[in-house]
Amino acid sequence: KNLEAKKKKKLEAENKKKLDAENKKKLDAQNKKKTLEKLKKDEESELISYELKKIEKELRELEELEQIIKRQIIRNSQLNDAETEYILTIKSKIENNWLIPHDTKHDKICTVVLSQLPSGKVTNVKLHACMGDSLYKDSLINAVWKSSPLPIAPDVEVFTENIVLQFEEPK
């Protein structure tokens, strides 16, 4: 009886060890699952935060661009002859460098906002209110960059860092 009791006790201890080991494995698996779920939620939160910041930045840039355009429209209505001639010279140089690919889809008018240094070197080009395929848009952007340096302002008073130009497809 003593031997049988010892065997039974030993068997119960082994079963308890196996059960404890299985419970530990289940608990570890549950902890891993919870950790993975938390990591996934954290990653999703970071992605959402990144996308939100990116959209906010794009909105700020768009608002700045629209402010530049509004100021330029007001300024354009007050241009003197020298300023008008200067802007037309810049526009003409860009149009001469604009090679439009055949079979592109686009609106008739594209607005370009460009930034320049007093030397005429173009530092930034953005399209605004320009509906067209990427080939058409790229051809206009490339024409602006190719035109750098732009004609130098005849006078300090005439120079403006940001210029808004409207282009129609050359005929």
mmCIF file of C-alpha atoms in Angstrom:
data_model
loop_
_atom_site.group_PDB
_atom_site.id
_atom_site.type_symbol
_atom_site.label_atom_id
_atom_site.label_comp_id
_atom_site.label_asym_id
_atom_site.label_seq_id
_atom_site.Cartn_x
_atom_site.Cartn_y
_atom_site.Cartn_z
ATOM 1 C CA LYS A 1 0.000 0.000 0.000
ATOM 2 C CA ASN A 2 2.845 2.332 0.817
ATOM 3 C CA LEU A 3 4.390 1.758 -2.631
ATOM 4 C CA GLU A 4 1.067 2.369 -4.298
ATOM 5 C CA ALA A 5 0.551 5.560 -2.319
ATOM 6 C CA LYS A 6 4.036 6.746 -3.296
ATOM 7 C CA LYS A 7 3.353 5.959 -6.977
ATOM 8 C CA LYS A 8 0.045 7.742 -6.769
ATOM 9 C CA LYS A 9 1.658 10.748 -5.094
ATOM 10 C CA LYS A 10 4.464 10.751 -7.682
ATOM 11 C CA LEU A 11 1.913 10.518 -10.523
ATOM 12 C CA GLU A 12 -0.119 13.347 -9.011
ATOM 13 C CA ALA A 13 3.056 15.475 -8.688
ATOM 14 C CA GLU A 14 3.988 14.748 -12.340
ATOM 15 C CA ASN A 15 0.450 15.577 -13.468
ATOM 16 C CA LYS A 16 0.548 18.778 -11.411
ATOM 17 C CA LYS A 17 3.906 19.681 -13.015
ATOM 18 C CA LYS A 18 2.487 19.013 -16.506
ATOM 19 C CA LEU A 19 -0.629 21.021 -15.698
ATOM 20 C CA ASP A 20 1.470 23.866 -14.279
ATOM 21 C CA ALA A 21 3.687 23.796 -17.395
ATOM 22 C CA GLU A 22 0.635 23.866 -19.705
ATOM 23 C CA ASN A 23 -0.919 26.701 -17.680
ATOM 24 C CA LYS A 24 2.380 28.596 -17.861
ATOM 25 C CA LYS A 25 2.502 28.091 -21.668
ATOM 26 C CA LYS A 26 -1.088 29.322 -21.990
ATOM 27 C CA LEU A 27 -0.340 32.325 -19.801
ATOM 28 C CA ASP A 28 2.820 33.103 -21.814
ATOM 29 C CA ALA A 29 0.856 32.814 -25.065
ATOM 30 C CA GLN A 30 -1.855 35.140 -23.716
ATOM 31 C CA ASN A 31 0.801 37.644 -22.580
ATOM 32 C CA LYS A 32 2.485 37.534 -25.996
ATOM 33 C CA LYS A 33 -0.866 38.053 -27.687
ATOM 34 C CA LYS A 34 -1.650 41.022 -25.432
ATOM 35 C CA THR A 35 1.814 42.487 -26.079
ATOM 36 C CA LEU A 36 1.376 42.079 -29.847
ATOM 37 C CA GLU A 37 -2.079 43.667 -29.716
ATOM 38 C CA LYS A 38 -0.671 46.587 -27.712
ATOM 39 C CA LEU A 39 2.208 47.011 -30.173
ATOM 40 C CA LYS A 40 -0.230 46.930 -33.074
ATOM 41 C CA LYS A 41 -2.469 49.557 -31.421
ATOM 42 C CA ASP A 42 0.581 51.731 -30.630
ATOM 43 C CA GLU A 43 1.769 51.444 -34.243
ATOM 44 C CA GLU A 44 -1.689 52.327 -35.565
ATOM 45 C CA SER A 45 -1.804 55.342 -33.224
ATOM 46 C CA GLU A 46 1.628 56.482 -34.392
ATOM 47 C CA LEU A 47 0.597 56.073 -38.037
ATOM 48 C CA ILE A 48 -2.597 58.050 -37.482
ATOM 49 C CA SER A 49 -0.613 60.757 -35.668
ATOM 50 C CA TYR A 50 1.947 60.887 -38.514
ATOM 51 C CA GLU A 51 -0.762 61.124 -41.175
ATOM 52 C CA LEU A 52 -2.551 63.838 -39.193
ATOM 53 C CA LYS A 53 0.654 65.877 -38.867
ATOM 54 C CA LYS A 54 1.330 65.409 -42.582
ATOM 55 C CA ILE A 55 -2.161 66.646 -43.499
ATOM 56 C CA GLU A 56 -1.839 69.604 -41.100
ATOM 57 C CA LYS A 57 1.498 70.530 -42.720
ATOM 58 C CA GLU A 58 -0.018 70.301 -46.210
ATOM 59 C CA LEU A 59 -2.921 72.498 -45.089
ATOM 60 C CA ARG A 60 -0.529 75.101 -43.661
ATOM 61 C CA GLU A 61 1.454 75.088 -46.918
ATOM 62 C CA LEU A 62 -1.739 75.453 -48.931
ATOM 63 C CA GLU A 63 -2.915 78.345 -46.744
ATOM 64 C CA GLU A 64 0.477 80.045 -47.150
ATOM 65 C CA LEU A 65 0.289 79.540 -50.915
ATOM 66 C CA GLU A 66 -3.199 81.009 -51.052
ATOM 67 C CA GLN A 67 -2.033 84.025 -49.007
ATOM 68 C CA ILE A 68 0.845 84.580 -51.435
ATOM 69 C CA ILE A 69 -1.578 84.373 -54.348
ATOM 70 C CA LYS A 70 -4.009 86.821 -52.711
ATOM 71 C CA ARG A 71 -1.200 89.316 -51.997
ATOM 72 C CA GLN A 72 0.097 88.935 -55.551
ATOM 73 C CA ILE A 73 -3.357 89.514 -57.064
ATOM 74 C CA ILE A 74 -3.661 92.728 -55.061
ATOM 75 C CA ARG A 75 -0.119 93.694 -56.031
ATOM 76 C CA ASN A 76 -0.747 92.886 -59.719
ATOM 77 C CA SER A 77 -3.600 95.360 -59.788
ATOM 78 C CA GLN A 78 -1.188 98.055 -58.608
ATOM 79 C CA LEU A 79 1.778 97.258 -60.863
ATOM 80 C CA ASN A 80 3.498 100.070 -62.656
ATOM 81 C CA ASP A 81 4.839 99.727 -66.204
ATOM 82 C CA ALA A 82 8.321 98.577 -65.109
ATOM 83 C CA GLU A 83 6.877 95.850 -62.875
ATOM 84 C CA THR A 84 4.475 94.703 -65.591
ATOM 85 C CA GLU A 85 7.324 94.526 -68.115
ATOM 86 C CA TYR A 86 9.480 92.587 -65.617
ATOM 87 C CA ILE A 87 6.737 89.987 -64.934
ATOM 88 C CA LEU A 88 6.006 89.611 -68.665
ATOM 89 C CA THR A 89 9.721 89.075 -69.380
ATOM 90 C CA ILE A 90 9.852 86.285 -66.781
ATOM 91 C CA LYS A 91 6.674 84.713 -68.113
ATOM 92 C CA SER A 92 7.978 84.865 -71.676
ATOM 93 C CA LYS A 93 11.254 83.155 -70.731
ATOM 94 C CA ILE A 94 9.358 80.327 -69.034
ATOM 95 C CA GLU A 95 6.973 79.918 -71.980
ATOM 96 C CA ASN A 96 9.956 79.663 -74.344
ATOM 97 C CA ASN A 97 11.308 76.782 -72.247
ATOM 98 C CA TRP A 98 7.959 74.999 -71.936
ATOM 99 C CA LEU A 99 7.873 71.847 -74.021
ATOM 100 C CA ILE A 100 4.426 70.309 -73.669
ATOM 101 C CA PRO A 101 4.221 66.585 -74.389
ATOM 102 C CA HIS A 102 1.638 65.547 -76.954
ATOM 103 C CA ASP A 103 -1.605 63.908 -75.832
ATOM 104 C CA THR A 104 -1.598 65.362 -72.318
ATOM 105 C CA LYS A 105 -4.812 66.098 -70.480
ATOM 106 C CA HIS A 106 -5.118 69.499 -68.815
ATOM 107 C CA ASP A 107 -7.123 72.612 -68.117
ATOM 108 C CA LYS A 108 -6.497 75.730 -70.142
ATOM 109 C CA ILE A 109 -4.905 77.717 -67.294
ATOM 110 C CA CYS A 110 -2.306 76.742 -64.681
ATOM 111 C CA THR A 111 -1.175 78.973 -61.835
ATOM 112 C CA VAL A 112 2.495 78.779 -60.860
ATOM 113 C CA VAL A 113 3.889 80.199 -57.634
ATOM 114 C CA LEU A 114 7.653 80.526 -57.796
ATOM 115 C CA SER A 115 10.191 81.841 -55.335
ATOM 116 C CA GLN A 116 13.398 83.464 -56.455
ATOM 117 C CA LEU A 117 16.517 85.163 -55.143
ATOM 118 C CA PRO A 118 17.449 88.702 -56.220
ATOM 119 C CA SER A 119 19.926 87.055 -58.619
ATOM 120 C CA GLY A 120 16.967 85.473 -60.422
ATOM 121 C CA LYS A 121 17.794 81.971 -59.210
ATOM 122 C CA VAL A 122 14.579 79.974 -58.730
ATOM 123 C CA THR A 123 14.395 78.425 -55.257
ATOM 124 C CA ASN A 124 10.916 76.888 -55.275
ATOM 125 C CA VAL A 125 8.140 76.065 -57.737
ATOM 126 C CA LYS A 126 4.585 75.068 -56.870
ATOM 127 C CA LEU A 127 1.545 74.581 -59.044
ATOM 128 C CA HIS A 128 -1.798 75.797 -57.792
ATOM 129 C CA ALA A 129 -5.174 75.297 -59.443
ATOM 130 C CA CYS A 130 -3.652 73.284 -62.251
ATOM 131 C CA MET A 131 -5.688 70.330 -63.387
ATOM 132 C CA GLY A 132 -3.801 68.034 -65.685
ATOM 133 C CA ASP A 133 -1.942 64.793 -65.880
ATOM 134 C CA SER A 134 1.517 64.500 -64.339
ATOM 135 C CA LEU A 135 3.306 64.871 -67.695
ATOM 136 C CA TYR A 136 1.652 68.234 -68.306
ATOM 137 C CA LYS A 137 2.305 69.508 -64.789
ATOM 138 C CA ASP A 138 5.896 68.276 -64.817
ATOM 139 C CA SER A 139 6.521 69.951 -68.187
ATOM 140 C CA LEU A 140 5.493 73.324 -66.729
ATOM 141 C CA ILE A 141 7.496 72.845 -63.530
ATOM 142 C CA ASN A 142 10.532 71.818 -65.604
ATOM 143 C CA ALA A 143 10.134 74.916 -67.788
ATOM 144 C CA VAL A 144 10.307 77.150 -64.693
ATOM 145 C CA TRP A 145 13.408 75.380 -63.356
ATOM 146 C CA LYS A 146 15.027 75.454 -66.797
ATOM 147 C CA SER A 147 14.420 79.234 -66.939
ATOM 148 C CA SER A 148 16.513 79.795 -63.822
ATOM 149 C CA PRO A 149 18.119 82.250 -63.473
ATOM 150 C CA LEU A 150 15.163 84.434 -64.325
ATOM 151 C CA PRO A 151 15.665 87.913 -65.743
ATOM 152 C CA ILE A 152 16.996 90.248 -63.070
ATOM 153 C CA ALA A 153 14.689 92.998 -61.863
ATOM 154 C CA PRO A 154 15.585 96.375 -63.387
ATOM 155 C CA ASP A 155 15.188 97.987 -59.967
ATOM 156 C CA VAL A 156 15.101 96.891 -56.322
ATOM 157 C CA GLU A 157 11.564 98.263 -56.060
ATOM 158 C CA VAL A 158 10.426 95.987 -58.886
ATOM 159 C CA PHE A 159 11.882 92.771 -57.429
ATOM 160 C CA THR A 160 9.558 90.375 -55.615
ATOM 161 C CA GLU A 161 10.598 87.093 -54.019
ATOM 162 C CA ASN A 162 7.356 85.262 -54.746
ATOM 163 C CA ILE A 163 5.789 85.550 -58.160
ATOM 164 C CA VAL A 164 2.400 84.189 -59.190
ATOM 165 C CA LEU A 165 2.013 83.541 -62.909
ATOM 166 C CA GLN A 166 -0.869 82.132 -64.885
ATOM 167 C CA PHE A 167 -0.022 80.105 -67.954
ATOM 168 C CA GLU A 168 -2.220 79.082 -70.806
ATOM 169 C CA GLU A 169 -1.043 76.383 -73.138
ATOM 170 C CA PRO A 170 0.986 78.081 -75.874
ATOM 171 C CA LYS A 171 -0.599 77.780 -79.276
#
